[in-house]
Amino acid sequence: MRNAGNAGMVILLIVTAVLFFLARGFLGKLEFPTVSNTPPAENGAPSGAVSTPPTGQQPSAPSSPPPPVVVPPAERAGAVIISGVNVGKKGAPSRVTIRAQLGEGESVNVTGWRVQSNKRWFPIPQAVRTYDIVRTNTEGDIVLEKGNTLTLYIGIGSPVGVNFRLNKCTGYLNDRADFPFTLPRDCPLPAADSYQNLSGTCQNYIRSLSRCESPDPEVMNAFPGDAGNACREFVNNFFGVNYCYSSLSGKADFLRNEWYAWIDEFSEVFDPSHDWVRLVNADGKTIDDYTY
């Protein structure tokens, strides 16, 4: 009986071992779901995606807007405008005034531009930039700068034969040519202490002279003696055209803002009642217009 019991125990152990190994192989083939601690991805990103950039890589900066396009003054509407049109009547010349509305350092060449009415057009001519009363002057293109104006007289020629930009000495032209207007008088006047040594009669005459006024030779020659000679020398030196240019032409403010041009080849350009006047650049683009 003891041997039979031992045999039964051995068989039981063998069966238990077989069942253990069979169960182990079966469990190894099973797949169990795993629980992840990673939060679910947003906006459709795959699970487990990382939102931070890789190590050593910085986030890209937002792109800056493109720089503004700078239109050259010659192409920019409103850079040069027609500020006034005056239609001549009873034989008087017509007048057009053009004004530069430019930024600091900007300039625009308007020679060759057109002033166009409903009837016809005429080109803007050349002019002398630095006019000298006693020397030969050569015309060049009219280049307008900030604050410059150009006045065009249509149907009449220049009283001095050329178009020009005003300066501090062109006021002397009032006594030398027949202008339909008075040119600004910016010529220098002597300080009182510069002629206090002259005779009282001479000082009275000096005080009577206006800016850019040429001395009267008859009055000057009437001063007698050495005192008269000293008076004539001072007046002729100080009030002469040459002195004006030599003392002022090198200064930064010698040139004025006003340009003047005369166009005698054309007449009756504008309608006496109403018209549409356009300023057209060299490329045919209308820069400004004026209606009256």
PDB file of C-alpha atoms in Angstrom:
ATOM      1  CA  MET A   1       0.000   0.000   0.000  1.00  0.00           C
ATOM      2  CA  ARG A   2       2.870   2.312   0.734  1.00  0.00           C
ATOM      3  CA  ASN A   3       4.323   1.720  -2.725  1.00  0.00           C
ATOM      4  CA  ALA A   4       0.964   2.354  -4.347  1.00  0.00           C
ATOM      5  CA  GLY A   5       0.678   5.650  -2.447  1.00  0.00           C
ATOM      6  CA  ASN A   6       4.099   6.753  -3.530  1.00  0.00           C
ATOM      7  CA  ALA A   7       3.296   5.939  -7.128  1.00  0.00           C
ATOM      8  CA  GLY A   8       0.134   8.030  -6.937  1.00  0.00           C
ATOM      9  CA  MET A   9       2.061  10.957  -5.476  1.00  0.00           C
ATOM     10  CA  VAL A  10       4.585  10.808  -8.335  1.00  0.00           C
ATOM     11  CA  ILE A  11       1.851  10.801 -10.948  1.00  0.00           C
ATOM     12  CA  LEU A  12       0.178  13.805  -9.267  1.00  0.00           C
ATOM     13  CA  LEU A  13       3.429  15.771  -9.306  1.00  0.00           C
ATOM     14  CA  ILE A  14       3.997  14.946 -12.981  1.00  0.00           C
ATOM     15  CA  VAL A  15       0.487  16.097 -13.943  1.00  0.00           C
ATOM     16  CA  THR A  16       0.889  19.295 -11.896  1.00  0.00           C
ATOM     17  CA  ALA A  17       4.192  20.090 -13.610  1.00  0.00           C
ATOM     18  CA  VAL A  18       2.710  19.501 -17.092  1.00  0.00           C
ATOM     19  CA  LEU A  19      -0.252  21.746 -16.324  1.00  0.00           C
ATOM     20  CA  PHE A  20       2.076  24.479 -14.977  1.00  0.00           C
ATOM     21  CA  PHE A  21       4.215  24.591 -18.111  1.00  0.00           C
ATOM     22  CA  LEU A  22       1.173  24.493 -20.388  1.00  0.00           C
ATOM     23  CA  ALA A  23      -0.436  27.390 -18.526  1.00  0.00           C
ATOM     24  CA  ARG A  24       2.804  29.453 -18.656  1.00  0.00           C
ATOM     25  CA  GLY A  25       3.095  29.111 -22.428  1.00  0.00           C
ATOM     26  CA  PHE A  26      -0.533  30.116 -22.930  1.00  0.00           C
ATOM     27  CA  LEU A  27      -0.270  33.231 -20.767  1.00  0.00           C
ATOM     28  CA  GLY A  28       2.877  34.359 -22.614  1.00  0.00           C
ATOM     29  CA  LYS A  29       0.877  34.569 -25.842  1.00  0.00           C
ATOM     30  CA  LEU A  30      -1.795  36.855 -24.417  1.00  0.00           C
ATOM     31  CA  GLU A  31      -1.584  40.756 -24.995  1.00  0.00           C
ATOM     32  CA  PHE A  32      -2.889  43.001 -22.245  1.00  0.00           C
ATOM     33  CA  PRO A  33      -3.707  46.738 -22.739  1.00  0.00           C
ATOM     34  CA  THR A  34      -1.317  49.179 -21.080  1.00  0.00           C
ATOM     35  CA  VAL A  35      -2.250  52.422 -19.356  1.00  0.00           C
ATOM     36  CA  SER A  36      -0.259  55.541 -20.492  1.00  0.00           C
ATOM     37  CA  ASN A  37       0.427  58.544 -18.258  1.00  0.00           C
ATOM     38  CA  THR A  38       0.871  60.870 -21.290  1.00  0.00           C
ATOM     39  CA  PRO A  39      -2.053  63.340 -21.652  1.00  0.00           C
ATOM     40  CA  PRO A  40      -4.052  63.083 -24.848  1.00  0.00           C
ATOM     41  CA  ALA A  41      -2.755  65.169 -27.789  1.00  0.00           C
ATOM     42  CA  GLU A  42      -4.637  68.283 -28.905  1.00  0.00           C
ATOM     43  CA  ASN A  43      -5.574  69.575 -32.381  1.00  0.00           C
ATOM     44  CA  GLY A  44      -5.258  66.181 -33.963  1.00  0.00           C
ATOM     45  CA  ALA A  45      -1.583  65.621 -33.022  1.00  0.00           C
ATOM     46  CA  PRO A  46      -0.552  61.969 -32.609  1.00  0.00           C
ATOM     47  CA  SER A  47      -0.636  60.515 -29.151  1.00  0.00           C
ATOM     48  CA  GLY A  48       2.559  61.062 -27.233  1.00  0.00           C
ATOM     49  CA  ALA A  49       3.693  64.046 -29.403  1.00  0.00           C
ATOM     50  CA  VAL A  50       5.910  66.577 -27.620  1.00  0.00           C
ATOM     51  CA  SER A  51       5.043  70.287 -28.120  1.00  0.00           C
ATOM     52  CA  THR A  52       8.442  71.689 -27.177  1.00  0.00           C
ATOM     53  CA  PRO A  53      11.166  72.063 -29.841  1.00  0.00           C
ATOM     54  CA  PRO A  54      14.112  69.636 -29.850  1.00  0.00           C
ATOM     55  CA  THR A  55      16.987  70.375 -27.533  1.00  0.00           C
ATOM     56  CA  GLY A  56      19.181  73.263 -28.834  1.00  0.00           C
ATOM     57  CA  GLN A  57      16.593  74.548 -31.310  1.00  0.00           C
ATOM     58  CA  GLN A  58      14.821  77.877 -30.644  1.00  0.00           C
ATOM     59  CA  PRO A  59      11.246  78.584 -31.749  1.00  0.00           C
ATOM     60  CA  SER A  60      11.137  80.511 -35.031  1.00  0.00           C
ATOM     61  CA  ALA A  61      10.354  84.237 -34.643  1.00  0.00           C
ATOM     62  CA  PRO A  62       7.271  85.633 -36.395  1.00  0.00           C
ATOM     63  CA  SER A  63       8.110  87.095 -39.816  1.00  0.00           C
ATOM     64  CA  SER A  64       8.231  90.941 -39.985  1.00  0.00           C
ATOM     65  CA  PRO A  65       6.054  92.801 -42.514  1.00  0.00           C
ATOM     66  CA  PRO A  66       7.749  93.847 -45.775  1.00  0.00           C
ATOM     67  CA  PRO A  67       9.140  97.416 -45.876  1.00  0.00           C
ATOM     68  CA  PRO A  68       6.848 100.060 -47.405  1.00  0.00           C
ATOM     69  CA  VAL A  69       7.295 100.841 -51.078  1.00  0.00           C
ATOM     70  CA  VAL A  70       8.809 104.327 -51.532  1.00  0.00           C
ATOM     71  CA  VAL A  71       7.470 106.019 -54.646  1.00  0.00           C
ATOM     72  CA  PRO A  72       9.901 108.536 -56.227  1.00  0.00           C
ATOM     73  CA  PRO A  73       8.647 112.148 -56.118  1.00  0.00           C
ATOM     74  CA  ALA A  74       8.456 112.303 -59.914  1.00  0.00           C
ATOM     75  CA  GLU A  75       5.939 109.437 -59.831  1.00  0.00           C
ATOM     76  CA  ARG A  76       4.103 110.331 -56.624  1.00  0.00           C
ATOM     77  CA  ALA A  77       0.736 112.034 -56.930  1.00  0.00           C
ATOM     78  CA  GLY A  78       0.655 115.205 -54.848  1.00  0.00           C
ATOM     79  CA  ALA A  79       4.438 115.594 -54.606  1.00  0.00           C
ATOM     80  CA  VAL A  80       4.128 118.612 -56.899  1.00  0.00           C
ATOM     81  CA  ILE A  81       0.807 120.438 -57.083  1.00  0.00           C
ATOM     82  CA  ILE A  82      -0.848 123.206 -59.057  1.00  0.00           C
ATOM     83  CA  SER A  83      -1.565 125.785 -56.377  1.00  0.00           C
ATOM     84  CA  GLY A  84      -3.169 128.400 -58.602  1.00  0.00           C
ATOM     85  CA  VAL A  85      -4.233 129.345 -62.134  1.00  0.00           C
ATOM     86  CA  ASN A  86      -4.875 132.930 -63.190  1.00  0.00           C
ATOM     87  CA  VAL A  87      -6.307 133.429 -66.675  1.00  0.00           C
ATOM     88  CA  GLY A  88      -5.023 136.588 -68.339  1.00  0.00           C
ATOM     89  CA  LYS A  89      -7.558 139.123 -69.553  1.00  0.00           C
ATOM     90  CA  LYS A  90      -7.286 142.081 -71.935  1.00  0.00           C
ATOM     91  CA  GLY A  91      -3.882 141.045 -73.209  1.00  0.00           C
ATOM     92  CA  ALA A  92      -2.380 140.222 -69.821  1.00  0.00           C
ATOM     93  CA  PRO A  93      -0.444 136.942 -69.576  1.00  0.00           C
ATOM     94  CA  SER A  94      -1.926 133.914 -67.865  1.00  0.00           C
ATOM     95  CA  ARG A  95      -0.171 132.571 -64.792  1.00  0.00           C
ATOM     96  CA  VAL A  96       0.198 129.078 -63.326  1.00  0.00           C
ATOM     97  CA  THR A  97       1.826 128.487 -59.937  1.00  0.00           C
ATOM     98  CA  ILE A  98       3.296 125.090 -59.083  1.00  0.00           C
ATOM     99  CA  ARG A  99       4.370 124.136 -55.560  1.00  0.00           C
ATOM    100  CA  ALA A 100       6.672 121.324 -54.426  1.00  0.00           C
ATOM    101  CA  GLN A 101       5.358 119.318 -51.460  1.00  0.00           C
ATOM    102  CA  LEU A 102       8.445 117.217 -50.880  1.00  0.00           C
ATOM    103  CA  GLY A 103      10.159 115.704 -47.895  1.00  0.00           C
ATOM    104  CA  GLU A 104      13.498 116.817 -46.511  1.00  0.00           C
ATOM    105  CA  GLY A 105      16.257 115.998 -49.000  1.00  0.00           C
ATOM    106  CA  GLU A 106      13.866 115.171 -51.845  1.00  0.00           C
ATOM    107  CA  SER A 107      13.954 116.906 -55.223  1.00  0.00           C
ATOM    108  CA  VAL A 108      12.213 116.527 -58.568  1.00  0.00           C
ATOM    109  CA  ASN A 109      13.154 117.667 -62.069  1.00  0.00           C
ATOM    110  CA  VAL A 110      10.061 119.229 -63.678  1.00  0.00           C
ATOM    111  CA  THR A 111      11.628 120.447 -66.928  1.00  0.00           C
ATOM    112  CA  GLY A 112       9.821 118.649 -69.740  1.00  0.00           C
ATOM    113  CA  TRP A 113       6.656 118.079 -67.709  1.00  0.00           C
ATOM    114  CA  ARG A 114       3.444 119.307 -69.310  1.00  0.00           C
ATOM    115  CA  VAL A 115       0.755 121.698 -68.185  1.00  0.00           C
ATOM    116  CA  GLN A 116      -2.386 120.438 -69.919  1.00  0.00           C
ATOM    117  CA  SER A 117      -5.706 122.239 -70.290  1.00  0.00           C
ATOM    118  CA  ASN A 118      -8.834 121.135 -72.113  1.00  0.00           C
ATOM    119  CA  LYS A 119      -7.629 123.071 -75.165  1.00  0.00           C
ATOM    120  CA  ARG A 120      -3.876 122.437 -75.402  1.00  0.00           C
ATOM    121  CA  TRP A 121      -0.669 121.883 -73.462  1.00  0.00           C
ATOM    122  CA  PHE A 122       2.782 123.414 -73.088  1.00  0.00           C
ATOM    123  CA  PRO A 123       6.064 122.066 -71.652  1.00  0.00           C
ATOM    124  CA  ILE A 124       7.832 123.402 -68.582  1.00  0.00           C
ATOM    125  CA  PRO A 125      11.098 125.006 -69.794  1.00  0.00           C
ATOM    126  CA  GLN A 126      14.573 125.364 -68.293  1.00  0.00           C
ATOM    127  CA  ALA A 127      15.807 128.165 -66.028  1.00  0.00           C
ATOM    128  CA  VAL A 128      18.947 129.594 -64.399  1.00  0.00           C
ATOM    129  CA  ARG A 129      19.441 128.240 -60.889  1.00  0.00           C
ATOM    130  CA  THR A 130      21.906 130.886 -59.633  1.00  0.00           C
ATOM    131  CA  TYR A 131      21.230 134.059 -61.575  1.00  0.00           C
ATOM    132  CA  ASP A 132      23.990 136.692 -61.722  1.00  0.00           C
ATOM    133  CA  ILE A 133      22.996 140.155 -62.914  1.00  0.00           C
ATOM    134  CA  VAL A 134      26.407 141.154 -64.293  1.00  0.00           C
ATOM    135  CA  ARG A 135      27.515 137.822 -65.802  1.00  0.00           C
ATOM    136  CA  THR A 136      26.385 135.469 -68.558  1.00  0.00           C
ATOM    137  CA  ASN A 137      23.791 132.982 -67.327  1.00  0.00           C
ATOM    138  CA  THR A 138      23.118 129.505 -68.700  1.00  0.00           C
ATOM    139  CA  GLU A 139      19.770 127.796 -68.243  1.00  0.00           C
ATOM    140  CA  GLY A 140      19.467 124.246 -66.935  1.00  0.00           C
ATOM    141  CA  ASP A 141      16.700 121.921 -65.788  1.00  0.00           C
ATOM    142  CA  ILE A 142      14.370 123.214 -63.091  1.00  0.00           C
ATOM    143  CA  VAL A 143      14.887 120.967 -60.064  1.00  0.00           C
ATOM    144  CA  LEU A 144      12.373 121.757 -57.335  1.00  0.00           C
ATOM    145  CA  GLU A 145      13.146 121.113 -53.684  1.00  0.00           C
ATOM    146  CA  LYS A 146      11.076 121.186 -50.509  1.00  0.00           C
ATOM    147  CA  GLY A 147       9.129 124.462 -50.299  1.00  0.00           C
ATOM    148  CA  ASN A 148       9.999 125.646 -53.825  1.00  0.00           C
ATOM    149  CA  THR A 149       7.439 127.277 -56.104  1.00  0.00           C
ATOM    150  CA  LEU A 150       7.506 127.762 -59.859  1.00  0.00           C
ATOM    151  CA  THR A 151       5.453 130.546 -61.445  1.00  0.00           C
ATOM    152  CA  LEU A 152       4.859 130.224 -65.190  1.00  0.00           C
ATOM    153  CA  TYR A 153       3.814 133.260 -67.237  1.00  0.00           C
ATOM    154  CA  ILE A 154       2.166 132.226 -70.498  1.00  0.00           C
ATOM    155  CA  GLY A 155       2.016 134.484 -73.531  1.00  0.00           C
ATOM    156  CA  ILE A 156       4.947 136.767 -72.659  1.00  0.00           C
ATOM    157  CA  GLY A 157       8.749 136.545 -72.775  1.00  0.00           C
ATOM    158  CA  SER A 158      11.209 137.028 -69.928  1.00  0.00           C
ATOM    159  CA  PRO A 159      12.108 140.691 -69.267  1.00  0.00           C
ATOM    160  CA  VAL A 160      15.773 139.645 -68.930  1.00  0.00           C
ATOM    161  CA  GLY A 161      15.819 137.015 -71.683  1.00  0.00           C
ATOM    162  CA  VAL A 162      16.071 133.963 -69.414  1.00  0.00           C
ATOM    163  CA  ASN A 163      14.065 132.164 -66.756  1.00  0.00           C
ATOM    164  CA  PHE A 164      15.625 132.134 -63.304  1.00  0.00           C
ATOM    165  CA  ARG A 165      15.415 131.328 -59.618  1.00  0.00           C
ATOM    166  CA  LEU A 166      15.316 134.304 -57.279  1.00  0.00           C
ATOM    167  CA  ASN A 167      18.163 135.056 -54.912  1.00  0.00           C
ATOM    168  CA  LYS A 168      19.013 137.785 -52.426  1.00  0.00           C
ATOM    169  CA  CYS A 169      20.471 140.017 -55.150  1.00  0.00           C
ATOM    170  CA  THR A 170      17.870 139.710 -57.934  1.00  0.00           C
ATOM    171  CA  GLY A 171      15.993 142.628 -56.375  1.00  0.00           C
ATOM    172  CA  TYR A 172      18.370 144.887 -58.321  1.00  0.00           C
ATOM    173  CA  LEU A 173      16.551 143.780 -61.492  1.00  0.00           C
ATOM    174  CA  ASN A 174      13.585 145.969 -60.553  1.00  0.00           C
ATOM    175  CA  ASP A 175      15.590 148.998 -61.737  1.00  0.00           C
ATOM    176  CA  ARG A 176      17.025 147.231 -64.802  1.00  0.00           C
ATOM    177  CA  ALA A 177      14.061 145.515 -66.461  1.00  0.00           C
ATOM    178  CA  ASP A 178      10.306 145.938 -66.871  1.00  0.00           C
ATOM    179  CA  PHE A 179       8.699 143.254 -64.731  1.00  0.00           C
ATOM    180  CA  PRO A 180       4.908 142.968 -64.339  1.00  0.00           C
ATOM    181  CA  PHE A 181       5.521 142.638 -60.601  1.00  0.00           C
ATOM    182  CA  THR A 182       8.097 143.764 -58.044  1.00  0.00           C
ATOM    183  CA  LEU A 183      10.839 141.288 -57.238  1.00  0.00           C
ATOM    184  CA  PRO A 184      11.609 140.767 -53.537  1.00  0.00           C
ATOM    185  CA  ARG A 185      14.308 143.074 -52.190  1.00  0.00           C
ATOM    186  CA  ASP A 186      16.710 141.121 -49.971  1.00  0.00           C
ATOM    187  CA  CYS A 187      19.936 143.029 -50.610  1.00  0.00           C
ATOM    188  CA  PRO A 188      21.951 144.021 -47.524  1.00  0.00           C
ATOM    189  CA  LEU A 189      21.822 147.418 -45.851  1.00  0.00           C
ATOM    190  CA  PRO A 190      24.864 148.856 -44.076  1.00  0.00           C
ATOM    191  CA  ALA A 191      24.967 149.068 -40.306  1.00  0.00           C
ATOM    192  CA  ALA A 192      24.837 152.640 -39.010  1.00  0.00           C
ATOM    193  CA  ASP A 193      28.231 152.383 -37.343  1.00  0.00           C
ATOM    194  CA  SER A 194      29.862 151.533 -40.687  1.00  0.00           C
ATOM    195  CA  TYR A 195      29.290 155.055 -42.097  1.00  0.00           C
ATOM    196  CA  GLN A 196      29.138 157.205 -38.956  1.00  0.00           C
ATOM    197  CA  ASN A 197      32.400 158.903 -39.966  1.00  0.00           C
ATOM    198  CA  LEU A 198      30.845 160.332 -43.158  1.00  0.00           C
ATOM    199  CA  SER A 199      29.239 163.775 -43.462  1.00  0.00           C
ATOM    200  CA  GLY A 200      25.725 164.338 -42.216  1.00  0.00           C
ATOM    201  CA  THR A 201      24.485 164.976 -45.757  1.00  0.00           C
ATOM    202  CA  CYS A 202      25.972 161.686 -46.920  1.00  0.00           C
ATOM    203  CA  GLN A 203      24.492 159.801 -43.983  1.00  0.00           C
ATOM    204  CA  ASN A 204      21.046 161.208 -44.759  1.00  0.00           C
ATOM    205  CA  TYR A 205      21.330 159.980 -48.333  1.00  0.00           C
ATOM    206  CA  ILE A 206      22.465 156.519 -47.251  1.00  0.00           C
ATOM    207  CA  ARG A 207      19.507 156.239 -44.878  1.00  0.00           C
ATOM    208  CA  SER A 208      17.138 157.180 -47.731  1.00  0.00           C
ATOM    209  CA  LEU A 209      18.242 154.253 -49.904  1.00  0.00           C
ATOM    210  CA  SER A 210      16.148 151.067 -49.844  1.00  0.00           C
ATOM    211  CA  ARG A 211      17.348 147.515 -50.202  1.00  0.00           C
ATOM    212  CA  CYS A 212      18.470 146.713 -53.772  1.00  0.00           C
ATOM    213  CA  GLU A 213      18.125 150.362 -54.803  1.00  0.00           C
ATOM    214  CA  SER A 214      20.796 151.671 -57.143  1.00  0.00           C
ATOM    215  CA  PRO A 215      22.214 155.080 -56.119  1.00  0.00           C
ATOM    216  CA  ASP A 216      21.303 158.092 -58.281  1.00  0.00           C
ATOM    217  CA  PRO A 217      24.488 159.303 -60.046  1.00  0.00           C
ATOM    218  CA  GLU A 218      23.264 162.903 -60.168  1.00  0.00           C
ATOM    219  CA  VAL A 219      22.755 163.002 -56.415  1.00  0.00           C
ATOM    220  CA  MET A 220      26.084 161.320 -55.785  1.00  0.00           C
ATOM    221  CA  ASN A 221      28.021 163.707 -58.008  1.00  0.00           C
ATOM    222  CA  ALA A 222      26.552 166.717 -56.187  1.00  0.00           C
ATOM    223  CA  PHE A 223      28.453 165.948 -52.975  1.00  0.00           C
ATOM    224  CA  PRO A 224      31.431 168.343 -52.925  1.00  0.00           C
ATOM    225  CA  GLY A 225      35.057 168.006 -51.909  1.00  0.00           C
ATOM    226  CA  ASP A 226      36.816 165.226 -50.061  1.00  0.00           C
ATOM    227  CA  ALA A 227      33.688 164.496 -48.015  1.00  0.00           C
ATOM    228  CA  GLY A 228      31.802 163.919 -51.263  1.00  0.00           C
ATOM    229  CA  ASN A 229      34.510 161.590 -52.552  1.00  0.00           C
ATOM    230  CA  ALA A 230      34.377 159.544 -49.346  1.00  0.00           C
ATOM    231  CA  CYS A 231      30.583 159.355 -49.576  1.00  0.00           C
ATOM    232  CA  ARG A 232      30.618 158.241 -53.220  1.00  0.00           C
ATOM    233  CA  GLU A 233      33.212 155.580 -52.504  1.00  0.00           C
ATOM    234  CA  PHE A 234      31.210 154.088 -49.650  1.00  0.00           C
ATOM    235  CA  VAL A 235      27.843 154.155 -51.445  1.00  0.00           C
ATOM    236  CA  ASN A 236      29.176 152.757 -54.726  1.00  0.00           C
ATOM    237  CA  ASN A 237      30.952 149.938 -52.933  1.00  0.00           C
ATOM    238  CA  PHE A 238      28.167 148.953 -50.560  1.00  0.00           C
ATOM    239  CA  PHE A 239      25.068 149.446 -52.697  1.00  0.00           C
ATOM    240  CA  GLY A 240      26.494 147.985 -55.894  1.00  0.00           C
ATOM    241  CA  VAL A 241      25.449 144.678 -57.437  1.00  0.00           C
ATOM    242  CA  ASN A 242      28.968 143.293 -57.152  1.00  0.00           C
ATOM    243  CA  TYR A 243      29.064 143.865 -53.407  1.00  0.00           C
ATOM    244  CA  CYS A 244      25.739 142.075 -52.974  1.00  0.00           C
ATOM    245  CA  TYR A 245      26.953 138.957 -54.765  1.00  0.00           C
ATOM    246  CA  SER A 246      30.388 138.942 -53.160  1.00  0.00           C
ATOM    247  CA  SER A 247      28.990 139.273 -49.639  1.00  0.00           C
ATOM    248  CA  LEU A 248      25.939 136.987 -49.878  1.00  0.00           C
ATOM    249  CA  SER A 249      26.370 134.389 -52.644  1.00  0.00           C
ATOM    250  CA  GLY A 250      28.318 132.000 -50.424  1.00  0.00           C
ATOM    251  CA  LYS A 251      25.658 131.844 -47.719  1.00  0.00           C
ATOM    252  CA  ALA A 252      23.313 128.886 -47.340  1.00  0.00           C
ATOM    253  CA  ASP A 253      20.184 131.038 -47.641  1.00  0.00           C
ATOM    254  CA  PHE A 254      21.325 132.982 -50.723  1.00  0.00           C
ATOM    255  CA  LEU A 255      18.827 131.238 -53.021  1.00  0.00           C
ATOM    256  CA  ARG A 256      15.140 131.929 -52.508  1.00  0.00           C
ATOM    257  CA  ASN A 257      12.363 129.359 -52.953  1.00  0.00           C
ATOM    258  CA  GLU A 258      10.765 131.072 -55.959  1.00  0.00           C
ATOM    259  CA  TRP A 259      11.424 130.163 -59.601  1.00  0.00           C
ATOM    260  CA  TYR A 260      10.054 132.230 -62.510  1.00  0.00           C
ATOM    261  CA  ALA A 261       9.645 131.148 -66.132  1.00  0.00           C
ATOM    262  CA  TRP A 262       8.074 132.836 -69.161  1.00  0.00           C
ATOM    263  CA  ILE A 263       6.549 130.998 -72.122  1.00  0.00           C
ATOM    264  CA  ASP A 264       5.849 133.304 -75.047  1.00  0.00           C
ATOM    265  CA  GLU A 265       5.346 130.592 -77.702  1.00  0.00           C
ATOM    266  CA  PHE A 266       1.842 129.845 -76.460  1.00  0.00           C
ATOM    267  CA  SER A 267      -1.190 131.999 -75.797  1.00  0.00           C
ATOM    268  CA  GLU A 268      -4.859 131.442 -75.020  1.00  0.00           C
ATOM    269  CA  VAL A 269      -4.092 128.137 -73.371  1.00  0.00           C
ATOM    270  CA  PHE A 270      -6.896 128.291 -70.822  1.00  0.00           C
ATOM    271  CA  ASP A 271     -10.632 128.748 -71.125  1.00  0.00           C
ATOM    272  CA  PRO A 272     -11.564 132.165 -69.687  1.00  0.00           C
ATOM    273  CA  SER A 273     -14.566 130.723 -67.825  1.00  0.00           C
ATOM    274  CA  HIS A 274     -13.807 127.201 -66.648  1.00  0.00           C
ATOM    275  CA  ASP A 275     -11.066 124.675 -67.315  1.00  0.00           C
ATOM    276  CA  TRP A 276      -9.433 121.500 -66.068  1.00  0.00           C
ATOM    277  CA  VAL A 277      -5.661 121.961 -65.738  1.00  0.00           C
ATOM    278  CA  ARG A 278      -3.391 118.939 -65.255  1.00  0.00           C
ATOM    279  CA  LEU A 279       0.273 118.572 -64.368  1.00  0.00           C
ATOM    280  CA  VAL A 280       1.694 115.619 -66.308  1.00  0.00           C
ATOM    281  CA  ASN A 281       5.155 114.182 -65.657  1.00  0.00           C
ATOM    282  CA  ALA A 282       7.702 112.992 -68.228  1.00  0.00           C
ATOM    283  CA  ASP A 283       6.134 109.507 -68.306  1.00  0.00           C
ATOM    284  CA  GLY A 284       2.658 110.832 -69.052  1.00  0.00           C
ATOM    285  CA  LYS A 285       1.308 110.323 -65.533  1.00  0.00           C
ATOM    286  CA  THR A 286      -0.950 113.001 -64.063  1.00  0.00           C
ATOM    287  CA  ILE A 287       0.658 114.179 -60.811  1.00  0.00           C
ATOM    288  CA  ASP A 288      -1.948 116.811 -59.933  1.00  0.00           C
ATOM    289  CA  ASP A 289      -4.910 118.661 -61.405  1.00  0.00           C
ATOM    290  CA  TYR A 290      -6.710 121.950 -60.813  1.00  0.00           C
ATOM    291  CA  THR A 291     -10.250 122.946 -61.736  1.00  0.00           C
ATOM    292  CA  TYR A 292     -11.668 126.444 -61.879  1.00  0.00           C
TER     293      TYR A 292
END
